[in-house]
Short mmCIF file of C-alpha atoms in Angstrom, two decimals:
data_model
loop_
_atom_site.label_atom_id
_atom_site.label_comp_id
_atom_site.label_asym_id
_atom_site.label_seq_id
_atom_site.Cartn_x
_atom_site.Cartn_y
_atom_site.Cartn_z
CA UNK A 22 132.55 -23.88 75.54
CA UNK A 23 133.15 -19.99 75.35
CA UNK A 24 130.53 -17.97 77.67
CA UNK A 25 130.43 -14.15 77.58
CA UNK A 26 129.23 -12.52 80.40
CA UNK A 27 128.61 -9.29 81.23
CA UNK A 28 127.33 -7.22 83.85
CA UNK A 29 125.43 -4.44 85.21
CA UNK A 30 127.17 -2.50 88.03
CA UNK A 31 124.57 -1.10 90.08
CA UNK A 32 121.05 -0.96 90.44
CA UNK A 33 120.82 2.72 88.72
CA UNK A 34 122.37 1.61 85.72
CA UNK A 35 119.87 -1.41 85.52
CA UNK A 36 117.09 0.88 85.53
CA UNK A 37 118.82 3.37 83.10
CA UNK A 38 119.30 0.71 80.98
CA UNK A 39 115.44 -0.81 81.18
CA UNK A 40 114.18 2.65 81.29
CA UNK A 41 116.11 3.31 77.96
CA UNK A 42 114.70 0.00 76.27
CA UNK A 43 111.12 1.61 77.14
CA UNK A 44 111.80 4.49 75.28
CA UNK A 45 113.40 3.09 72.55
CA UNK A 46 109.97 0.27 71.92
CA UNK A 47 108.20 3.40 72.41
CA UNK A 48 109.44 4.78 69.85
CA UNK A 49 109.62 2.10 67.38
CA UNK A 50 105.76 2.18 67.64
CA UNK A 51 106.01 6.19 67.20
CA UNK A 52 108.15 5.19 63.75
CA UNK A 53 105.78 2.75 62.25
CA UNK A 54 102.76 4.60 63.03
CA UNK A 55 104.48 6.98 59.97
CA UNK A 56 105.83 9.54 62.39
CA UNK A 57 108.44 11.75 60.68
CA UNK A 58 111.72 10.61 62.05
CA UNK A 59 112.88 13.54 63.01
CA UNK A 60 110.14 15.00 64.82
CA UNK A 61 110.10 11.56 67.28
CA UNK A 62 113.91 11.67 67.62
CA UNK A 63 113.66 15.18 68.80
CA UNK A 64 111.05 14.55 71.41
CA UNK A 65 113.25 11.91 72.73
CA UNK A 66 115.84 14.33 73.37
CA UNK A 67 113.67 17.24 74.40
CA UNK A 68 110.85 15.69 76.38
CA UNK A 69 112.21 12.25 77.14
CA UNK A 70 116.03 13.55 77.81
CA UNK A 71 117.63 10.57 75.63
CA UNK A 72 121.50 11.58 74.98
CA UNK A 73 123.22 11.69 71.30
CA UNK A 74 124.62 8.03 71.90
CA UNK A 75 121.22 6.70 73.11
CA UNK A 76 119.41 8.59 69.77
CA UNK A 77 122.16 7.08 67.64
CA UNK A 78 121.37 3.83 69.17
CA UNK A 79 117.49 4.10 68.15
CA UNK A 80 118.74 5.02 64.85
CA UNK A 81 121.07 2.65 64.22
CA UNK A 82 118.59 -0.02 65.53
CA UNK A 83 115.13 1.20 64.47
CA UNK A 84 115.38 3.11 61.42
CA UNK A 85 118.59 1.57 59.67
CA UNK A 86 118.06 -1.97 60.53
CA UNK A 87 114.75 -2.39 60.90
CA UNK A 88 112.75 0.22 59.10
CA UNK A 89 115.43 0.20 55.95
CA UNK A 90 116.49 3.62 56.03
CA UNK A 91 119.76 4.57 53.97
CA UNK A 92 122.14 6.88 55.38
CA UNK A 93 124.79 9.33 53.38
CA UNK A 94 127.47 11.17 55.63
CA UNK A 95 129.13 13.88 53.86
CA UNK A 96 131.63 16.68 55.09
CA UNK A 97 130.41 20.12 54.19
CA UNK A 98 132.13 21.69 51.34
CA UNK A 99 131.25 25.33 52.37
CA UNK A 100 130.20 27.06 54.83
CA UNK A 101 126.00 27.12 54.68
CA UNK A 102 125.31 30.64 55.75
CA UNK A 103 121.61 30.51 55.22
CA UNK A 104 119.06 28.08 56.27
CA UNK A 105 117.90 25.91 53.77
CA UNK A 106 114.41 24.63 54.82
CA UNK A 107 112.95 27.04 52.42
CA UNK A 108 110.62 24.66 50.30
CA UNK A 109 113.84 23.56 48.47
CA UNK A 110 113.01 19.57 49.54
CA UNK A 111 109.33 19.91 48.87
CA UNK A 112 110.03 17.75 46.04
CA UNK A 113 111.25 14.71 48.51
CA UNK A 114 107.58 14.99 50.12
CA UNK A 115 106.78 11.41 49.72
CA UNK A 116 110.20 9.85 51.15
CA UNK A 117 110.49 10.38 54.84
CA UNK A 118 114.04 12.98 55.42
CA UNK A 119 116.11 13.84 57.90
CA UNK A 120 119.68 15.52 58.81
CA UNK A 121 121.95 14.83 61.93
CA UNK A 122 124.85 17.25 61.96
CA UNK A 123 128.07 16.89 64.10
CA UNK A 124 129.93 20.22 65.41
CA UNK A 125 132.58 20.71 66.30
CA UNK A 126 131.77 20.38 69.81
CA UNK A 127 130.79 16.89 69.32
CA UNK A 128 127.39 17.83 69.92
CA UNK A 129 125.00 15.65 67.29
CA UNK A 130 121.52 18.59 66.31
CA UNK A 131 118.91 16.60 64.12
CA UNK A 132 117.81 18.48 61.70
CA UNK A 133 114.17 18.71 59.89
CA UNK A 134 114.68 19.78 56.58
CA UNK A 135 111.34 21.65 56.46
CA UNK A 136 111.82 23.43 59.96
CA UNK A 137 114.41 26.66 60.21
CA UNK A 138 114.37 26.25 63.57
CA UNK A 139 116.34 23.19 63.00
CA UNK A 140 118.68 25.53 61.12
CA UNK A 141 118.80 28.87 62.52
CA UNK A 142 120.68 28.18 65.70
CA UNK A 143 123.26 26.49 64.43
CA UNK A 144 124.37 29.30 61.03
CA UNK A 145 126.63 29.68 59.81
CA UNK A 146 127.69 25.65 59.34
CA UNK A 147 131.03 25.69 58.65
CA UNK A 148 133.03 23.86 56.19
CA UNK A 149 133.96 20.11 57.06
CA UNK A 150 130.93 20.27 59.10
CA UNK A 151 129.92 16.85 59.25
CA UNK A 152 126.32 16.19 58.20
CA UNK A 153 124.41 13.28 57.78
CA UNK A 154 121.45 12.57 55.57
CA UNK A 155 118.83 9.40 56.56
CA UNK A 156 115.97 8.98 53.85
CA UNK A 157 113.70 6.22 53.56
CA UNK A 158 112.46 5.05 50.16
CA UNK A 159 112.14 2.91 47.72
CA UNK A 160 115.06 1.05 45.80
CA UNK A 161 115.85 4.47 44.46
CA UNK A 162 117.47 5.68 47.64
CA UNK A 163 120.85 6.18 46.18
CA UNK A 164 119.07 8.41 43.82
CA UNK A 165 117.22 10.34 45.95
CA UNK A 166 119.54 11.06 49.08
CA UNK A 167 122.14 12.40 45.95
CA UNK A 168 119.39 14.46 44.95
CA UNK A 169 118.65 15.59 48.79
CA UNK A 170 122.84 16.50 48.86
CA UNK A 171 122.48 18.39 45.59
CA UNK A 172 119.24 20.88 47.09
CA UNK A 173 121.14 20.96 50.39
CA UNK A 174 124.30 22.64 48.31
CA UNK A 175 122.07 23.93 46.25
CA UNK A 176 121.86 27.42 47.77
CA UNK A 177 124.72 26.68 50.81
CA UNK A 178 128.15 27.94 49.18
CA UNK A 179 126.46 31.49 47.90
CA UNK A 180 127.31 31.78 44.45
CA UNK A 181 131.19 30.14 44.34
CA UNK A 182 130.64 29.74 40.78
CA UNK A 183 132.72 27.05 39.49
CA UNK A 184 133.74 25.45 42.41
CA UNK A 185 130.59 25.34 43.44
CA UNK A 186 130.08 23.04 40.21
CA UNK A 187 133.20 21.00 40.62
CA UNK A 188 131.79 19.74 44.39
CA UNK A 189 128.79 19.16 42.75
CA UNK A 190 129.46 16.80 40.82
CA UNK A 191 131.92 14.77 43.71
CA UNK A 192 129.03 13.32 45.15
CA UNK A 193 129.71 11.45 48.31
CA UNK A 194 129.26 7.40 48.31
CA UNK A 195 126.70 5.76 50.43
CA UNK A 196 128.10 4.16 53.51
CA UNK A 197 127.49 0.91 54.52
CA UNK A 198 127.20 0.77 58.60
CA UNK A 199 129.41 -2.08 59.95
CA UNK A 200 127.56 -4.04 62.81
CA UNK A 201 127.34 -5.54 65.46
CA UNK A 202 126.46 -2.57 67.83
CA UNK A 203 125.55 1.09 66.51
CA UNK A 204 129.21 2.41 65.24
CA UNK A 205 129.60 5.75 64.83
CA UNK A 206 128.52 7.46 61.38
CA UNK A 207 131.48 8.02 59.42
CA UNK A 208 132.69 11.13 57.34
CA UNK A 209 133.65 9.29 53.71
CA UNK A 210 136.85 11.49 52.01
CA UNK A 211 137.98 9.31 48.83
CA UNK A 212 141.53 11.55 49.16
CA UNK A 213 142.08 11.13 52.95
CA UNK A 214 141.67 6.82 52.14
CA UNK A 215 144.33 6.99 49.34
CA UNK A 216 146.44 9.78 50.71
CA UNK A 217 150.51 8.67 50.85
CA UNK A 218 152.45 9.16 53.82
CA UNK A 219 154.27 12.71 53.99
CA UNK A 220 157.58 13.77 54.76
CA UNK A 221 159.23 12.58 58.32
CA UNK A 222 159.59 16.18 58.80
CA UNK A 223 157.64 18.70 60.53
CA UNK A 224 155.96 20.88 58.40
CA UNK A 225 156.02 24.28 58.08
CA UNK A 226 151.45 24.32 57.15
CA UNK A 227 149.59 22.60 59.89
CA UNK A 228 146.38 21.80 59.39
CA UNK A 229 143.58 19.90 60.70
CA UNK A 230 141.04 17.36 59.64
CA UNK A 231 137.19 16.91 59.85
CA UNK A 232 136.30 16.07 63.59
CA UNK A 233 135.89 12.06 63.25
CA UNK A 234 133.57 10.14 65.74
CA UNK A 235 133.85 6.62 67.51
CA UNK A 236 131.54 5.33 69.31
CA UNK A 237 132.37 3.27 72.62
CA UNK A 238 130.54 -0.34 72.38
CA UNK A 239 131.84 -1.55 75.46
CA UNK A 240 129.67 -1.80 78.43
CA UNK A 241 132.62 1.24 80.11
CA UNK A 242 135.05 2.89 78.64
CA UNK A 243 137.81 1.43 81.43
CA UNK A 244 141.38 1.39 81.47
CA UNK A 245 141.75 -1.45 78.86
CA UNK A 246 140.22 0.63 76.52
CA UNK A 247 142.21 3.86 77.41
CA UNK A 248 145.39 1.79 77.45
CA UNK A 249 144.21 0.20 74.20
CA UNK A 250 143.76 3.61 72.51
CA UNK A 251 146.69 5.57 74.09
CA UNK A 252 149.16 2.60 71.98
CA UNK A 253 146.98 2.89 68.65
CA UNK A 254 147.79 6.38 69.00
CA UNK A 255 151.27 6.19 69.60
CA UNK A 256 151.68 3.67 67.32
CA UNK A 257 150.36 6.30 64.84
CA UNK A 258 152.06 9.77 65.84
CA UNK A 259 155.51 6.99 65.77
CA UNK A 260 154.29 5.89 62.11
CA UNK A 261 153.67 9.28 61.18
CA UNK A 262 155.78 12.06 62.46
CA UNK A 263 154.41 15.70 62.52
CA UNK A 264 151.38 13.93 62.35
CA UNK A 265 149.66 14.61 65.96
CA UNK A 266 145.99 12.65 67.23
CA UNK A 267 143.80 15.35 69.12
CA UNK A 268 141.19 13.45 70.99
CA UNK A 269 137.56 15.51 72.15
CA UNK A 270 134.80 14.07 74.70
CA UNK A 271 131.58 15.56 76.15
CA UNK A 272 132.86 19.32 74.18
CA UNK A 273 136.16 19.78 75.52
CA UNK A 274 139.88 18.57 74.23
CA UNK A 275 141.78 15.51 76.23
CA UNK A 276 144.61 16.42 76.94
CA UNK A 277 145.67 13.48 78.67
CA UNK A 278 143.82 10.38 77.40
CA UNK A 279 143.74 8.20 81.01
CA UNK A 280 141.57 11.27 82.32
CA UNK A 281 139.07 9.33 80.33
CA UNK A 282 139.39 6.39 82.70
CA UNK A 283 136.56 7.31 85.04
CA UNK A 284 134.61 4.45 86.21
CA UNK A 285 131.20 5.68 84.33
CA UNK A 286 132.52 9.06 82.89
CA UNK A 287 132.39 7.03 79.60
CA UNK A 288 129.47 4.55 78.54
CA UNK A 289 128.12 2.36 75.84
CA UNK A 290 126.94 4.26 73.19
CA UNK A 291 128.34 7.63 73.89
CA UNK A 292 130.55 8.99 71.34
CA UNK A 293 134.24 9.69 71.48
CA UNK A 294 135.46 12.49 69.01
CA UNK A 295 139.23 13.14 67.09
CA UNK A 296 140.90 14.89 64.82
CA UNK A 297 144.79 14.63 63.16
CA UNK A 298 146.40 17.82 62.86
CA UNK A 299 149.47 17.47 60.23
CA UNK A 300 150.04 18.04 56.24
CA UNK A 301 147.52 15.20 55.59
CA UNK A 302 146.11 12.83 57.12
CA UNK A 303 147.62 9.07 55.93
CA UNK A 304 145.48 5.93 57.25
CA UNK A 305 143.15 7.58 59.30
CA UNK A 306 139.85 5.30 58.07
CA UNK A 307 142.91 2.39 59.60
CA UNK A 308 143.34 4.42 62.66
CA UNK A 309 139.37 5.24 63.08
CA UNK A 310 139.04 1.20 62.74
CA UNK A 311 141.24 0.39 65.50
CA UNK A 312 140.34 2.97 67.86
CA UNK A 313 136.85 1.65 66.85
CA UNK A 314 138.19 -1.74 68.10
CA UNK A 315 139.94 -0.01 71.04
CA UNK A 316 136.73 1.11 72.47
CA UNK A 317 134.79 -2.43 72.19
CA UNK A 318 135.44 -5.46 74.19
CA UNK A 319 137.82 -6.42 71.94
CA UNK A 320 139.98 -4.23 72.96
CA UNK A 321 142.54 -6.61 74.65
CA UNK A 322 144.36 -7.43 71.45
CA UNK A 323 145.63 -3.85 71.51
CA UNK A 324 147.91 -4.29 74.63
CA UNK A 325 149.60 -7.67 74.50
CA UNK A 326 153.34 -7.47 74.21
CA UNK A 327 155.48 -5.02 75.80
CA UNK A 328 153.79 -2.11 76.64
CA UNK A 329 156.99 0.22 75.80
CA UNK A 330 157.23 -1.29 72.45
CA UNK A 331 155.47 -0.15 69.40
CA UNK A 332 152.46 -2.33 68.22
CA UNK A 333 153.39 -1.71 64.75
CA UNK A 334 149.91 -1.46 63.83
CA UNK A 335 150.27 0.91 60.89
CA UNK A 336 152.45 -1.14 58.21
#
């Protein structure tokens, strides 16, 4: 008989954690009483000082699984220079909408698509920006959150003309949010899934991709996760020369990943962000899984074996 334990280290943490439940059946109610999302996520961060992993938690948890909302994450393709909540999503009235957007601090804004103050700071959004759009509706959801990504464009790129058109009509696919606890919402790029490993090589044109986010589901982030992580990522850069994984927390780059390993520095829910500088980026929805894996409590099959030896996890 298999028992999991697990285990709250101090008597601060217990009441952050109870203290957080509170907050979260509070706002349940707030949600079903027909609240707009948005507004009652925001007071949780401005009045109620919730962090972006304990509002993605509520999300995740309230609104997707329980409530039924459908989510779409997309990656900006141009910069949106002028705010959009300008009546443009009047016609969306009846279905309950909201934005989170991701910069490239890591910081998560939630955005009211009626309110420029949502906006305003944050202009001009840059491209790859990634931006998230939660509706709730009817069984016409994909329909509607592709017609929410169309009015957001809409007006965003200026007038590119053409190539305004041609990203049009790429719409993004709905993502389906793997369980058990919150994951992390998920840029979705159809080339960077299919895209063939590149020369051995360094190349001559670096370049980056989107800022990608995991989110830790283990109770810490200790050093079995850190050690777990630090091999996926070798295992990568090894699969992948001139391919290099740049790893972000709390708004600043890691330089060296066991700073991470802070009893506390990282918790449950917070979110972990990375990039892949290199011509392109080859198996990085593989590499986002395991370092998904890395940072749960599953993390242990990640450093069996010799821990000079390559994993091999990229095949």
């Amino acid at each position: 008989m298999n028992i999991e334990t697990s285990f709250i280290s101090s008597r601060s943490e217990y009441n952050s954690y109870v203290r957080f439940f509170n907050k979260t059946m509070a706002a349940s109610k707030s949600f079903s009483g027909r609240k707009k999302a948005a507004a009652v996520l925001k007071n949780l961060r401005d009045a109620d000082g919730s962090s972006d992993g304990e509002i993605q938690t509520v999300i995740q948890a309230v609104l997707l699984d329980k409530l039924g909302y459908k989510c779409k994450s997309v990656n900006l393709p141009e910069d949106i220079t002028v705010s959009p909540a300008d009546g443009r999503f009047n016609s969306l009235e009846a279905s309950d909408l909201f934005f989170t957007c991701y910069t490239s601090e890591g910081d998560m804004h939630i955005l009211d698509p009626h309110d420029h103050n949502d906006f305003t700071p944050l202009l001009p959004l840059k491209k790859r920006t990634l931006l998230v759009i939660f509706i709730q509706t009817d069984s016409r959801h994909e329909k509607m959150m592709n017609e929410a990504y169309s009015l957001l464009y809409k007006k965003a790129a200026g007038s590119a003309g053409k190539k305004n058109q041609a990203a049009k009509k790429k719409q993004p696919e709905i993502i389906a949010l793997p369980a058990p606890l919150p994951p992390a919402l998920q840029p979705v790029r159809a080339a960077e899934e299919t895209a063939a490993p590149g020369p051995a090589a360094v190349p001559a044109n670096i370049k980056s991709s989107e800022m990608a986010s995991v989110q830790v589901t283990n109770e810490l982030f200790h050093n079995g996760n850190v050690e777990a992580w630090k091999r996926i990522i070798a295992s990568y850069e090894n699969k992948y020369p001139g391919r290099k994984v740049n790893v972000f927390y709390d708004g600043e780059k890691i330089e060296n990943i066991m700073s991470l390993f802070q009893w506390g520095k990282v918790k449950i829910g917070t979110c972990i962000m990375f990039t892949i500088s290199g011509p392109d980026y080859p198996d990085i929805i593989k590499l986002k899984k395991y370092l998904h894996r890395g940072a749960s409590p599953f993390f242990e099959s990640f450093i069996s074996g010799n821990p000079d030896e390559d994993p091999g996890l990229f095949k």
